[in-house]
Amino acid sequence: MDAELSQLEARVATLIEEHGQLRADKRVLLERIAALEAENRVLADKVQHAIRKVEEVLASLPESEDA
């Protein structure tokens, strides 16, 4: 009986330790997701700005006489 309780205590201690590590990992991953989402928004804005600039340049080009 004592051996079974000792095993159970060890398993519970391991589970508690793993739970703590998983919580820490989750926090790190959530922070990384937030950073990547922010970076993604910045990059999307840059792409939209570049698209507008290209459209402006294309609009300023003279019409082709072949068309």
Short mmCIF file of C-alpha atoms in Angstrom, two decimals:
data_model
loop_
_atom_site.label_atom_id
_atom_site.label_comp_id
_atom_site.label_asym_id
_atom_site.label_seq_id
_atom_site.Cartn_x
_atom_site.Cartn_y
_atom_site.Cartn_z
CA MET A 1 0.00 0.00 0.00
CA ASP A 2 2.81 2.42 0.87
CA ALA A 3 4.51 1.65 -2.44
CA GLU A 4 1.31 2.39 -4.34
CA LEU A 5 0.88 5.70 -2.51
CA SER A 6 4.49 6.61 -3.23
CA GLN A 7 3.98 5.84 -6.90
CA LEU A 8 0.79 7.88 -6.94
CA GLU A 9 2.54 10.80 -5.23
CA ALA A 10 5.33 10.67 -7.79
CA ARG A 11 2.85 10.59 -10.67
CA VAL A 12 0.89 13.52 -9.24
CA ALA A 13 4.11 15.49 -8.71
CA THR A 14 5.12 14.77 -12.31
CA LEU A 15 1.72 15.84 -13.59
CA ILE A 16 1.88 19.07 -11.60
CA GLU A 17 5.35 19.81 -12.97
CA GLU A 18 4.26 19.05 -16.54
CA HIS A 19 1.16 21.19 -16.11
CA GLY A 20 3.30 24.12 -15.00
CA GLN A 21 5.61 23.66 -17.97
CA LEU A 22 2.68 23.46 -20.38
CA ARG A 23 1.22 26.67 -18.95
CA ALA A 24 4.55 28.42 -19.42
CA ASP A 25 4.85 27.07 -22.97
CA LYS A 26 1.32 28.25 -23.73
CA ARG A 27 2.11 31.74 -22.46
CA VAL A 28 5.23 31.90 -24.66
CA LEU A 29 3.27 30.68 -27.69
CA LEU A 30 0.48 33.19 -27.12
CA GLU A 31 3.03 36.00 -26.91
CA ARG A 32 4.67 34.76 -30.12
CA ILE A 33 1.27 34.62 -31.86
CA ALA A 34 0.55 38.19 -30.80
CA ALA A 35 3.94 39.36 -32.11
CA LEU A 36 3.48 37.54 -35.42
CA GLU A 37 -0.02 38.93 -35.86
CA ALA A 38 1.29 42.45 -35.27
CA GLU A 39 4.10 41.87 -37.76
CA ASN A 40 1.60 40.48 -40.24
CA ARG A 41 -0.53 43.64 -39.95
CA VAL A 42 2.53 45.82 -40.58
CA LEU A 43 3.51 43.77 -43.62
CA ALA A 44 -0.04 43.80 -44.98
CA ASP A 45 -0.07 47.60 -44.67
CA LYS A 46 3.23 47.80 -46.55
CA VAL A 47 1.86 45.58 -49.31
CA GLN A 48 -1.24 47.75 -49.63
CA HIS A 49 0.93 50.87 -49.78
CA ALA A 50 3.08 49.29 -52.51
CA ILE A 51 -0.04 48.32 -54.47
CA ARG A 52 -1.32 51.89 -54.31
CA LYS A 53 2.04 53.23 -55.49
CA VAL A 54 2.15 50.80 -58.43
CA GLU A 55 -1.42 51.71 -59.37
CA GLU A 56 -0.49 55.41 -59.26
CA VAL A 57 2.52 54.82 -61.52
CA LEU A 58 0.44 52.76 -63.94
CA ALA A 59 -2.25 55.44 -64.01
CA SER A 60 0.33 58.10 -64.85
CA LEU A 61 1.72 56.21 -67.84
CA PRO A 62 0.55 57.44 -71.24
CA GLU A 63 -1.95 55.29 -73.13
CA SER A 64 -0.50 53.05 -75.80
CA GLU A 65 -1.41 53.99 -79.37
CA ASP A 66 -1.55 50.29 -80.32
CA ALA A 67 -4.55 49.64 -78.09
#
